[in-house]
Amino acid sequence: MPATTLDLRETPPPERHSKIHNSFEALSSGETLRIINDHEPKPLFYEMQAEVEAFDAANYQCEQDGPQKYVADLPKQ
């Protein structure tokens, strides 16, 4: 079960990454941030993989749950 869920579909795009990073940073080790987005968050995955040491890229999951609904789990090591 994710520690925090963010539905970003109504959040303006320029505000999304900072909101995600702040929420991820607030997690404890072993917790997961779930985001709900209107597009596949591949750029976010690459950004987290490159810049956030605590991001557990091996256990990242993303599934499409509708035409404009993607659910991604961002686990923290």
Short mmCIF file of N, CA, C and O in Angstrom, two decimals:
data_model
loop_
_atom_site.label_atom_id
_atom_site.label_comp_id
_atom_site.label_asym_id
_atom_site.label_seq_id
_atom_site.Cartn_x
_atom_site.Cartn_y
_atom_site.Cartn_z
N MET A 1 0.84 -1.18 0.00
CA MET A 1 0.00 0.00 0.00
C MET A 1 0.88 1.25 0.00
O MET A 1 1.79 1.37 0.82
N PRO A 2 0.65 2.16 -0.93
CA PRO A 2 1.47 3.37 -0.99
C PRO A 2 1.30 4.22 0.26
O PRO A 2 0.22 4.29 0.84
N ALA A 3 2.38 4.86 0.68
CA ALA A 3 2.32 5.76 1.83
C ALA A 3 1.58 7.03 1.47
O ALA A 3 0.87 7.60 2.29
N THR A 4 1.74 7.48 0.23
CA THR A 4 1.14 8.72 -0.24
C THR A 4 0.69 8.54 -1.68
O THR A 4 1.38 7.91 -2.47
N THR A 5 -0.47 9.10 -2.01
CA THR A 5 -0.95 9.09 -3.39
C THR A 5 -1.21 10.52 -3.82
O THR A 5 -1.85 11.28 -3.10
N LEU A 6 -0.67 10.87 -4.98
CA LEU A 6 -0.88 12.19 -5.57
C LEU A 6 -1.60 12.04 -6.90
O LEU A 6 -1.10 11.37 -7.80
N ASP A 7 -2.76 12.67 -7.04
CA ASP A 7 -3.45 12.71 -8.32
C ASP A 7 -3.05 14.03 -8.97
O ASP A 7 -3.47 15.10 -8.53
N LEU A 8 -2.23 13.94 -9.99
CA LEU A 8 -1.64 15.12 -10.62
C LEU A 8 -2.39 15.59 -11.86
O LEU A 8 -1.99 16.57 -12.48
N ARG A 9 -3.46 14.94 -12.21
CA ARG A 9 -4.14 15.25 -13.47
C ARG A 9 -4.68 16.67 -13.51
O ARG A 9 -4.79 17.25 -14.58
N GLU A 10 -5.01 17.26 -12.38
CA GLU A 10 -5.52 18.63 -12.35
C GLU A 10 -4.43 19.64 -11.97
O GLU A 10 -4.69 20.84 -11.92
N THR A 11 -3.22 19.15 -11.68
CA THR A 11 -2.10 20.03 -11.31
C THR A 11 -1.45 20.56 -12.58
O THR A 11 -1.15 19.78 -13.49
N PRO A 12 -1.21 21.87 -12.67
CA PRO A 12 -0.53 22.41 -13.85
C PRO A 12 0.83 21.74 -14.06
O PRO A 12 1.57 21.53 -13.09
N PRO A 13 1.17 21.37 -15.29
CA PRO A 13 2.44 20.67 -15.55
C PRO A 13 3.68 21.30 -14.93
O PRO A 13 4.53 20.56 -14.41
N PRO A 14 3.85 22.62 -14.92
CA PRO A 14 5.07 23.18 -14.32
C PRO A 14 5.20 22.91 -12.81
O PRO A 14 6.29 23.00 -12.26
N GLU A 15 4.11 22.55 -12.16
CA GLU A 15 4.13 22.32 -10.71
C GLU A 15 4.28 20.85 -10.33
O GLU A 15 4.51 20.52 -9.16
N ARG A 16 4.17 19.96 -11.27
CA ARG A 16 4.11 18.53 -10.97
C ARG A 16 5.40 17.96 -10.40
O ARG A 16 5.39 17.28 -9.38
N HIS A 17 6.52 18.20 -11.06
CA HIS A 17 7.77 17.56 -10.62
C HIS A 17 8.18 18.02 -9.24
O HIS A 17 8.63 17.20 -8.43
N SER A 18 8.03 19.30 -8.93
CA SER A 18 8.41 19.76 -7.59
C SER A 18 7.50 19.14 -6.54
O SER A 18 7.96 18.75 -5.45
N LYS A 19 6.23 18.99 -6.84
CA LYS A 19 5.28 18.36 -5.91
C LYS A 19 5.66 16.89 -5.68
O LYS A 19 5.64 16.40 -4.55
N ILE A 20 6.03 16.21 -6.75
CA ILE A 20 6.44 14.80 -6.65
C ILE A 20 7.72 14.68 -5.83
O ILE A 20 7.81 13.85 -4.92
N HIS A 21 8.71 15.50 -6.14
CA HIS A 21 9.99 15.42 -5.43
C HIS A 21 9.82 15.72 -3.94
O HIS A 21 10.41 15.04 -3.10
N ASN A 22 9.02 16.73 -3.60
CA ASN A 22 8.79 17.06 -2.20
C ASN A 22 8.09 15.92 -1.47
O ASN A 22 8.45 15.59 -0.33
N SER A 23 7.10 15.33 -2.10
CA SER A 23 6.37 14.21 -1.48
C SER A 23 7.27 12.99 -1.33
O SER A 23 7.24 12.29 -0.31
N PHE A 24 8.10 12.72 -2.34
CA PHE A 24 9.01 11.58 -2.29
C PHE A 24 10.03 11.78 -1.17
O PHE A 24 10.33 10.85 -0.42
N GLU A 25 10.55 12.98 -1.05
CA GLU A 25 11.54 13.28 -0.02
C GLU A 25 10.98 13.06 1.39
O GLU A 25 11.69 12.64 2.29
N ALA A 26 9.68 13.31 1.56
CA ALA A 26 9.05 13.16 2.88
C ALA A 26 8.82 11.70 3.27
O ALA A 26 8.54 11.42 4.44
N LEU A 27 8.94 10.78 2.32
CA LEU A 27 8.74 9.36 2.62
C LEU A 27 9.88 8.80 3.46
O LEU A 27 11.02 9.24 3.37
N SER A 28 9.55 7.78 4.22
CA SER A 28 10.58 7.01 4.93
C SER A 28 11.10 5.92 4.00
O SER A 28 10.42 5.54 3.03
N SER A 29 12.26 5.42 4.32
CA SER A 29 12.83 4.31 3.55
C SER A 29 11.85 3.14 3.54
O SER A 29 11.25 2.80 4.56
N GLY A 30 11.65 2.54 2.35
CA GLY A 30 10.75 1.41 2.20
C GLY A 30 9.33 1.79 1.85
O GLY A 30 8.51 0.92 1.54
N GLU A 31 9.00 3.08 1.88
CA GLU A 31 7.66 3.53 1.51
C GLU A 31 7.60 3.82 0.02
O GLU A 31 8.63 3.95 -0.65
N THR A 32 6.37 3.95 -0.49
CA THR A 32 6.14 4.17 -1.91
C THR A 32 5.24 5.37 -2.12
O THR A 32 4.24 5.53 -1.43
N LEU A 33 5.59 6.18 -3.10
CA LEU A 33 4.75 7.28 -3.55
C LEU A 33 4.02 6.82 -4.80
O LEU A 33 4.65 6.37 -5.76
N ARG A 34 2.69 6.90 -4.78
CA ARG A 34 1.90 6.56 -5.96
C ARG A 34 1.45 7.87 -6.61
O ARG A 34 0.91 8.75 -5.94
N ILE A 35 1.68 7.98 -7.90
CA ILE A 35 1.18 9.15 -8.62
C ILE A 35 0.17 8.70 -9.67
O ILE A 35 0.28 7.61 -10.23
N ILE A 36 -0.81 9.55 -9.89
CA ILE A 36 -1.80 9.34 -10.93
C ILE A 36 -1.63 10.50 -11.89
O ILE A 36 -1.68 11.66 -11.49
N ASN A 37 -1.38 10.17 -13.15
CA ASN A 37 -1.00 11.17 -14.13
C ASN A 37 -1.83 11.00 -15.40
O ASN A 37 -2.40 9.93 -15.64
N ASP A 38 -1.86 12.03 -16.23
CA ASP A 38 -2.62 11.97 -17.48
C ASP A 38 -1.78 11.48 -18.66
O ASP A 38 -2.26 11.40 -19.78
N HIS A 39 -0.51 11.17 -18.41
CA HIS A 39 0.36 10.60 -19.44
C HIS A 39 1.39 9.70 -18.75
O HIS A 39 1.60 9.80 -17.55
N GLU A 40 2.00 8.83 -19.52
CA GLU A 40 3.02 7.95 -18.95
C GLU A 40 4.19 8.80 -18.46
O GLU A 40 4.76 9.59 -19.22
N PRO A 41 4.60 8.63 -17.21
CA PRO A 41 5.65 9.49 -16.63
C PRO A 41 7.07 9.01 -16.90
O PRO A 41 7.91 9.00 -16.01
N LYS A 42 7.37 8.62 -18.14
CA LYS A 42 8.73 8.16 -18.48
C LYS A 42 9.80 9.21 -18.19
O LYS A 42 10.84 8.89 -17.63
N PRO A 43 9.59 10.49 -18.58
CA PRO A 43 10.62 11.49 -18.27
C PRO A 43 10.88 11.61 -16.76
O PRO A 43 12.02 11.77 -16.34
N LEU A 44 9.82 11.49 -15.96
CA LEU A 44 9.98 11.53 -14.51
C LEU A 44 10.81 10.34 -14.04
O LEU A 44 11.69 10.50 -13.20
N PHE A 45 10.54 9.16 -14.58
CA PHE A 45 11.31 7.98 -14.21
C PHE A 45 12.80 8.21 -14.45
O PHE A 45 13.64 7.98 -13.58
N TYR A 46 13.15 8.71 -15.64
CA TYR A 46 14.56 8.94 -15.97
C TYR A 46 15.17 10.02 -15.08
O TYR A 46 16.33 9.91 -14.66
N GLU A 47 14.39 11.05 -14.79
CA GLU A 47 14.86 12.11 -13.91
C GLU A 47 15.13 11.56 -12.50
O GLU A 47 16.19 11.83 -11.92
N MET A 48 14.19 10.79 -11.97
CA MET A 48 14.36 10.21 -10.64
C MET A 48 15.55 9.26 -10.61
O MET A 48 16.35 9.27 -9.68
N GLN A 49 15.67 8.44 -11.64
CA GLN A 49 16.76 7.47 -11.72
C GLN A 49 18.12 8.17 -11.71
O GLN A 49 19.06 7.71 -11.07
N ALA A 50 18.21 9.27 -12.42
CA ALA A 50 19.49 9.98 -12.54
C ALA A 50 19.81 10.87 -11.35
O ALA A 50 20.98 11.05 -11.01
N GLU A 51 18.78 11.42 -10.70
CA GLU A 51 19.02 12.48 -9.72
C GLU A 51 18.70 12.13 -8.27
O GLU A 51 19.15 12.82 -7.37
N VAL A 52 17.92 11.08 -8.04
CA VAL A 52 17.46 10.79 -6.67
C VAL A 52 18.03 9.44 -6.23
O VAL A 52 17.56 8.39 -6.65
N GLU A 53 19.04 9.51 -5.39
CA GLU A 53 19.74 8.31 -4.97
C GLU A 53 18.83 7.31 -4.27
O GLU A 53 18.98 6.09 -4.41
N ALA A 54 17.84 7.79 -3.53
CA ALA A 54 16.96 6.91 -2.76
C ALA A 54 15.85 6.27 -3.60
O ALA A 54 15.10 5.43 -3.11
N PHE A 55 15.73 6.65 -4.88
CA PHE A 55 14.71 6.09 -5.76
C PHE A 55 15.08 4.66 -6.11
O PHE A 55 16.16 4.38 -6.60
N ASP A 56 14.15 3.74 -5.88
CA ASP A 56 14.34 2.31 -6.17
C ASP A 56 13.83 2.03 -7.58
O ASP A 56 12.72 1.53 -7.76
N ALA A 57 14.63 2.35 -8.57
CA ALA A 57 14.22 2.22 -9.98
C ALA A 57 13.88 0.79 -10.36
O ALA A 57 13.01 0.56 -11.20
N ALA A 58 14.52 -0.19 -9.75
CA ALA A 58 14.27 -1.59 -10.09
C ALA A 58 12.85 -2.03 -9.74
O ALA A 58 12.31 -2.95 -10.34
N ASN A 59 12.24 -1.36 -8.78
CA ASN A 59 10.89 -1.74 -8.35
C ASN A 59 9.82 -0.73 -8.77
O ASN A 59 8.68 -0.81 -8.30
N TYR A 60 10.18 0.20 -9.63
CA TYR A 60 9.22 1.16 -10.19
C TYR A 60 8.20 0.40 -11.02
O TYR A 60 8.53 -0.54 -11.74
N GLN A 61 6.94 0.81 -10.90
CA GLN A 61 5.88 0.20 -11.71
C GLN A 61 4.98 1.30 -12.24
O GLN A 61 4.73 2.29 -11.56
N CYS A 62 4.49 1.11 -13.45
CA CYS A 62 3.54 2.04 -14.05
C CYS A 62 2.56 1.24 -14.90
O CYS A 62 2.97 0.39 -15.69
N GLU A 63 1.28 1.53 -14.71
CA GLU A 63 0.24 0.87 -15.50
C GLU A 63 -0.73 1.91 -16.04
O GLU A 63 -1.05 2.87 -15.35
N GLN A 64 -1.19 1.69 -17.24
CA GLN A 64 -2.23 2.54 -17.81
C GLN A 64 -3.57 2.01 -17.32
O GLN A 64 -3.86 0.83 -17.41
N ASP A 65 -4.40 2.92 -16.80
CA ASP A 65 -5.69 2.55 -16.22
C ASP A 65 -6.80 3.39 -16.86
O ASP A 65 -7.67 3.92 -16.18
N GLY A 66 -6.73 3.56 -18.17
CA GLY A 66 -7.70 4.36 -18.90
C GLY A 66 -6.98 5.17 -19.95
O GLY A 66 -5.74 5.19 -20.00
N PRO A 67 -7.73 5.87 -20.80
CA PRO A 67 -7.09 6.61 -21.89
C PRO A 67 -6.14 7.71 -21.43
O PRO A 67 -5.13 7.95 -22.05
N GLN A 68 -6.45 8.37 -20.32
CA GLN A 68 -5.57 9.41 -19.80
C GLN A 68 -5.35 9.25 -18.31
O GLN A 68 -5.34 10.22 -17.55
N LYS A 69 -5.13 8.00 -17.91
CA LYS A 69 -4.86 7.72 -16.50
C LYS A 69 -3.75 6.69 -16.39
O LYS A 69 -3.90 5.55 -16.81
N TYR A 70 -2.63 7.15 -15.87
CA TYR A 70 -1.48 6.29 -15.62
C TYR A 70 -1.21 6.30 -14.11
O TYR A 70 -1.20 7.36 -13.49
N VAL A 71 -1.01 5.12 -13.55
CA VAL A 71 -0.74 4.98 -12.13
C VAL A 71 0.68 4.45 -12.00
O VAL A 71 0.99 3.37 -12.51
N ALA A 72 1.53 5.24 -11.34
CA ALA A 72 2.94 4.86 -11.18
C ALA A 72 3.30 4.81 -9.71
O ALA A 72 2.92 5.69 -8.94
N ASP A 73 4.05 3.78 -9.33
CA ASP A 73 4.54 3.63 -7.97
C ASP A 73 6.04 3.93 -7.97
O ASP A 73 6.81 3.30 -8.71
N LEU A 74 6.43 4.86 -7.12
CA LEU A 74 7.81 5.30 -7.00
C LEU A 74 8.32 4.87 -5.61
O LEU A 74 8.08 5.58 -4.62
N PRO A 75 8.98 3.72 -5.52
CA PRO A 75 9.44 3.24 -4.21
C PRO A 75 10.74 3.92 -3.77
O PRO A 75 11.58 4.30 -4.58
N LYS A 76 10.85 4.06 -2.46
CA LYS A 76 12.06 4.67 -1.87
C LYS A 76 12.86 3.58 -1.15
O LYS A 76 12.29 2.77 -0.42
N GLN A 77 14.14 3.56 -1.42
CA GLN A 77 15.03 2.56 -0.79
C GLN A 77 15.21 2.89 0.68
O GLN A 77 15.17 3.99 1.10
#
